[in-house]
GROMACS .gro file of C-alpha atoms in nm:
model
  201
    1UNK     CA    1   1.070  -1.304   1.203
    2UNK     CA    2   1.233  -1.078   1.467
    3UNK     CA    3   1.010  -0.874   1.715
    4UNK     CA    4   0.835  -0.571   1.601
    5UNK     CA    5   0.834  -0.279   1.851
    6UNK     CA    6   0.490  -0.112   1.835
    7UNK     CA    7   0.647   0.225   1.922
    8UNK     CA    8   0.869   0.207   1.624
    9UNK     CA    9   0.666   0.018   1.367
   10UNK     CA   10   0.386   0.144   1.112
   11UNK     CA   11   0.153  -0.064   0.917
   12UNK     CA   12   0.121   0.112   0.562
   13UNK     CA   13  -0.188   0.036   0.365
   14UNK     CA   14  -0.087   0.093  -0.005
   15UNK     CA   15  -0.341   0.212  -0.274
   16UNK     CA   16  -0.645   0.019  -0.139
   17UNK     CA   17  -0.883   0.274  -0.300
   18UNK     CA   18  -1.230   0.208  -0.417
   19UNK     CA   19  -1.108   0.272  -0.787
   20UNK     CA   20  -0.840   0.001  -0.744
   21UNK     CA   21  -0.987  -0.272  -0.523
   22UNK     CA   22  -1.339  -0.136  -0.456
   23UNK     CA   23  -1.661  -0.107  -0.635
   24UNK     CA   24  -1.586   0.206  -0.837
   25UNK     CA   25  -1.516   0.101  -1.199
   26UNK     CA   26  -1.175   0.202  -1.348
   27UNK     CA   27  -0.928   0.018  -1.566
   28UNK     CA   28  -0.741  -0.065  -1.240
   29UNK     CA   29  -1.042  -0.193  -1.063
   30UNK     CA   30  -1.106  -0.429  -1.346
   31UNK     CA   31  -0.761  -0.581  -1.285
   32UNK     CA   32  -0.753  -0.591  -0.913
   33UNK     CA   33  -1.093  -0.605  -0.755
   34UNK     CA   34  -1.153  -0.979  -0.848
   35UNK     CA   35  -0.789  -1.046  -0.719
   36UNK     CA   36  -0.872  -0.886  -0.389
   37UNK     CA   37  -1.188  -1.113  -0.363
   38UNK     CA   38  -1.010  -1.432  -0.470
   39UNK     CA   39  -0.723  -1.396  -0.231
   40UNK     CA   40  -0.936  -1.272   0.055
   41UNK     CA   41  -0.657  -1.000   0.136
   42UNK     CA   42  -0.911  -0.747   0.259
   43UNK     CA   43  -0.989  -0.967   0.555
   44UNK     CA   44  -0.628  -1.021   0.620
   45UNK     CA   45  -0.556  -0.638   0.611
   46UNK     CA   46  -0.849  -0.585   0.845
   47UNK     CA   47  -0.706  -0.846   1.092
   48UNK     CA   48  -0.368  -0.666   1.083
   49UNK     CA   49  -0.531  -0.328   1.134
   50UNK     CA   50  -0.704  -0.459   1.439
   51UNK     CA   51  -0.376  -0.604   1.562
   52UNK     CA   52  -0.174  -0.297   1.493
   53UNK     CA   53  -0.444  -0.054   1.657
   54UNK     CA   54  -0.470  -0.280   1.966
   55UNK     CA   55  -0.092  -0.259   1.993
   56UNK     CA   56  -0.094   0.119   1.963
   57UNK     CA   57   0.134   0.104   1.659
   58UNK     CA   58   0.091   0.363   1.381
   59UNK     CA   59  -0.121   0.309   1.072
   60UNK     CA   60  -0.070   0.511   0.774
   61UNK     CA   61  -0.236   0.492   0.424
   62UNK     CA   62  -0.108   0.594   0.077
   63UNK     CA   63  -0.321   0.668  -0.227
   64UNK     CA   64  -0.270   0.818  -0.563
   65UNK     CA   65  -0.483   1.121  -0.663
   66UNK     CA   66  -0.487   1.339  -0.951
   67UNK     CA   67  -0.635   1.670  -1.072
   68UNK     CA   68  -0.850   1.707  -1.386
   69UNK     CA   69  -0.631   1.726  -1.682
   70UNK     CA   70  -0.358   1.540  -1.511
   71UNK     CA   71  -0.106   1.832  -1.488
   72UNK     CA   72   0.244   1.719  -1.413
   73UNK     CA   73   0.163   1.354  -1.537
   74UNK     CA   74   0.351   1.246  -1.849
   75UNK     CA   75   0.225   0.961  -2.064
   76UNK     CA   76   0.576   0.790  -2.046
   77UNK     CA   77   0.450   0.447  -1.963
   78UNK     CA   78   0.156   0.211  -2.015
   79UNK     CA   79   0.050   0.282  -1.656
   80UNK     CA   80   0.037   0.667  -1.689
   81UNK     CA   81  -0.105   0.635  -2.044
   82UNK     CA   82  -0.398   0.427  -1.907
   83UNK     CA   83  -0.449   0.664  -1.626
   84UNK     CA   84  -0.478   0.969  -1.863
   85UNK     CA   85  -0.679   0.795  -2.127
   86UNK     CA   86  -0.934   0.683  -1.870
   87UNK     CA   87  -0.954   0.995  -1.671
   88UNK     CA   88  -0.991   0.813  -1.349
   89UNK     CA   89  -0.849   0.847  -0.989
   90UNK     CA   90  -0.945   1.210  -0.968
   91UNK     CA   91  -0.934   1.433  -0.665
   92UNK     CA   92  -1.265   1.458  -0.486
   93UNK     CA   93  -1.414   1.143  -0.643
   94UNK     CA   94  -1.505   0.807  -0.466
   95UNK     CA   95  -1.252   0.629  -0.667
   96UNK     CA   96  -0.965   0.778  -0.452
   97UNK     CA   97  -1.121   0.695  -0.110
   98UNK     CA   98  -1.005   0.399   0.083
   99UNK     CA   99  -1.248   0.106   0.056
  100UNK     CA  100  -1.497   0.097   0.349
  101UNK     CA  101  -1.396  -0.224   0.506
  102UNK     CA  102  -1.044  -0.096   0.590
  103UNK     CA  103  -1.113   0.265   0.611
  104UNK     CA  104  -0.873   0.493   0.815
  105UNK     CA  105  -0.973   0.624   1.148
  106UNK     CA  106  -0.954   1.022   1.196
  107UNK     CA  107  -0.611   1.012   1.357
  108UNK     CA  108  -0.456   0.789   1.089
  109UNK     CA  109  -0.265   0.992   0.811
  110UNK     CA  110  -0.369   0.942   0.455
  111UNK     CA  111  -0.076   1.048   0.214
  112UNK     CA  112  -0.168   1.123  -0.149
  113UNK     CA  113   0.070   1.131  -0.425
  114UNK     CA  114   0.103   1.074  -0.792
  115UNK     CA  115   0.371   0.817  -0.834
  116UNK     CA  116   0.388   0.439  -0.771
  117UNK     CA  117   0.604   0.499  -0.461
  118UNK     CA  118   0.426   0.653  -0.160
  119UNK     CA  119   0.747   0.832  -0.081
  120UNK     CA  120   0.788   1.009  -0.420
  121UNK     CA  121   0.711   1.378  -0.367
  122UNK     CA  122   0.512   1.321  -0.060
  123UNK     CA  123   0.539   1.411   0.322
  124UNK     CA  124   0.535   1.038   0.404
  125UNK     CA  125   0.893   1.016   0.516
  126UNK     CA  126   0.851   1.319   0.736
  127UNK     CA  127   0.533   1.186   0.896
  128UNK     CA  128   0.699   0.848   0.983
  129UNK     CA  129   1.031   1.007   1.108
  130UNK     CA  130   0.845   1.248   1.340
  131UNK     CA  131   0.651   0.968   1.475
  132UNK     CA  132   0.960   0.770   1.557
  133UNK     CA  133   0.898   0.502   1.305
  134UNK     CA  134   1.190   0.296   1.171
  135UNK     CA  135   1.006  -0.025   1.070
  136UNK     CA  136   0.737  -0.053   0.795
  137UNK     CA  137   0.496  -0.335   0.741
  138UNK     CA  138   0.348  -0.300   0.384
  139UNK     CA  139   0.016  -0.449   0.252
  140UNK     CA  140  -0.183  -0.342  -0.056
  141UNK     CA  141  -0.230  -0.346  -0.432
  142UNK     CA  142  -0.034  -0.419  -0.655
  143UNK     CA  143   0.249  -0.629  -0.511
  144UNK     CA  144   0.474  -0.577  -0.810
  145UNK     CA  145   0.372  -0.198  -0.858
  146UNK     CA  146   0.304   0.036  -0.577
  147UNK     CA  147   0.386  -0.205  -0.299
  148UNK     CA  148   0.721  -0.308  -0.428
  149UNK     CA  149   0.793   0.057  -0.539
  150UNK     CA  150   0.721   0.176  -0.186
  151UNK     CA  151   0.914  -0.104  -0.028
  152UNK     CA  152   1.217  -0.030  -0.248
  153UNK     CA  153   1.193   0.349  -0.140
  154UNK     CA  154   1.160   0.252   0.230
  155UNK     CA  155   1.467   0.035   0.206
  156UNK     CA  156   1.665   0.312   0.037
  157UNK     CA  157   1.554   0.561   0.321
  158UNK     CA  158   1.680   0.316   0.588
  159UNK     CA  159   1.363   0.157   0.700
  160UNK     CA  160   1.342  -0.211   0.802
  161UNK     CA  161   1.095  -0.323   0.551
  162UNK     CA  162   0.846  -0.600   0.553
  163UNK     CA  163   0.576  -0.677   0.293
  164UNK     CA  164   0.305  -0.908   0.417
  165UNK     CA  165   0.281  -1.189   0.156
  166UNK     CA  166  -0.095  -1.281   0.205
  167UNK     CA  167  -0.209  -0.917   0.240
  168UNK     CA  168  -0.097  -0.810  -0.104
  169UNK     CA  169  -0.178  -0.916  -0.451
  170UNK     CA  170  -0.092  -0.844  -0.808
  171UNK     CA  171  -0.294  -0.914  -1.139
  172UNK     CA  172  -0.165  -1.286  -1.128
  173UNK     CA  173  -0.031  -1.529  -0.882
  174UNK     CA  174   0.298  -1.543  -1.085
  175UNK     CA  175   0.352  -1.165  -1.089
  176UNK     CA  176   0.282  -1.162  -0.707
  177UNK     CA  177   0.533  -1.448  -0.640
  178UNK     CA  178   0.806  -1.273  -0.864
  179UNK     CA  179   0.773  -0.955  -0.666
  180UNK     CA  180   0.787  -1.118  -0.333
  181UNK     CA  181   1.103  -1.314  -0.435
  182UNK     CA  182   1.268  -0.973  -0.545
  183UNK     CA  183   1.161  -0.814  -0.224
  184UNK     CA  184   1.289  -1.096  -0.008
  185UNK     CA  185   1.619  -1.127  -0.197
  186UNK     CA  186   1.712  -0.758  -0.197
  187UNK     CA  187   1.484  -0.532   0.016
  188UNK     CA  188   1.318  -0.685   0.314
  189UNK     CA  189   1.113  -0.965   0.457
  190UNK     CA  190   0.791  -1.127   0.323
  191UNK     CA  191   0.622  -1.299   0.609
  192UNK     CA  192   0.254  -1.396   0.653
  193UNK     CA  193   0.004  -1.190   0.855
  194UNK     CA  194   0.011  -1.453   1.136
  195UNK     CA  195   0.386  -1.422   1.156
  196UNK     CA  196   0.365  -1.038   1.159
  197UNK     CA  197   0.097  -1.043   1.442
  198UNK     CA  198   0.299  -1.288   1.646
  199UNK     CA  199   0.607  -1.054   1.621
  200UNK     CA  200   0.417  -0.754   1.711
  201UNK     CA  201   0.442  -0.683   2.080
   0.00000   0.00000   0.00000
């Protein structure tokens, strides 16, 4: 892949919450925690974080967080019906904090929204543009849900978009592969973490 300029590149960690990939029990944790463990993606993400921080590139996190009663959330899809029925991922609970192994540093923004795309009704685009970022490297869960949605949004907004193939996962290998195929065909690049780190500098 082409070189990544640290001054213009951000690593975006998507929905790596304790209630999604960590130890807090939710319907989403039951789908994805074992996948995170099987694939070793948290270790890959930690290595990318080390590389980006060493290169002085920007790091930003996105999470979903909801208020009790889920005001403004409609049960218009299986995803949101599951969310409302389970009453999980509520503001102020451990479920909506980043897992400890890849926790943000105090200076790293954590952008909280209520949709699958990190750009939907959040300040994410403003934060990135004010920092001079025009290139995004995405990691997280799930490849075919929040990661792909955020990648599509990034592409629409004009960012050079990269999804790190071995630093994301879905609820199955097949779903992960299908999503990567769509991203690579239409929206951006899908290199490995090693390729990203080699290009950073």
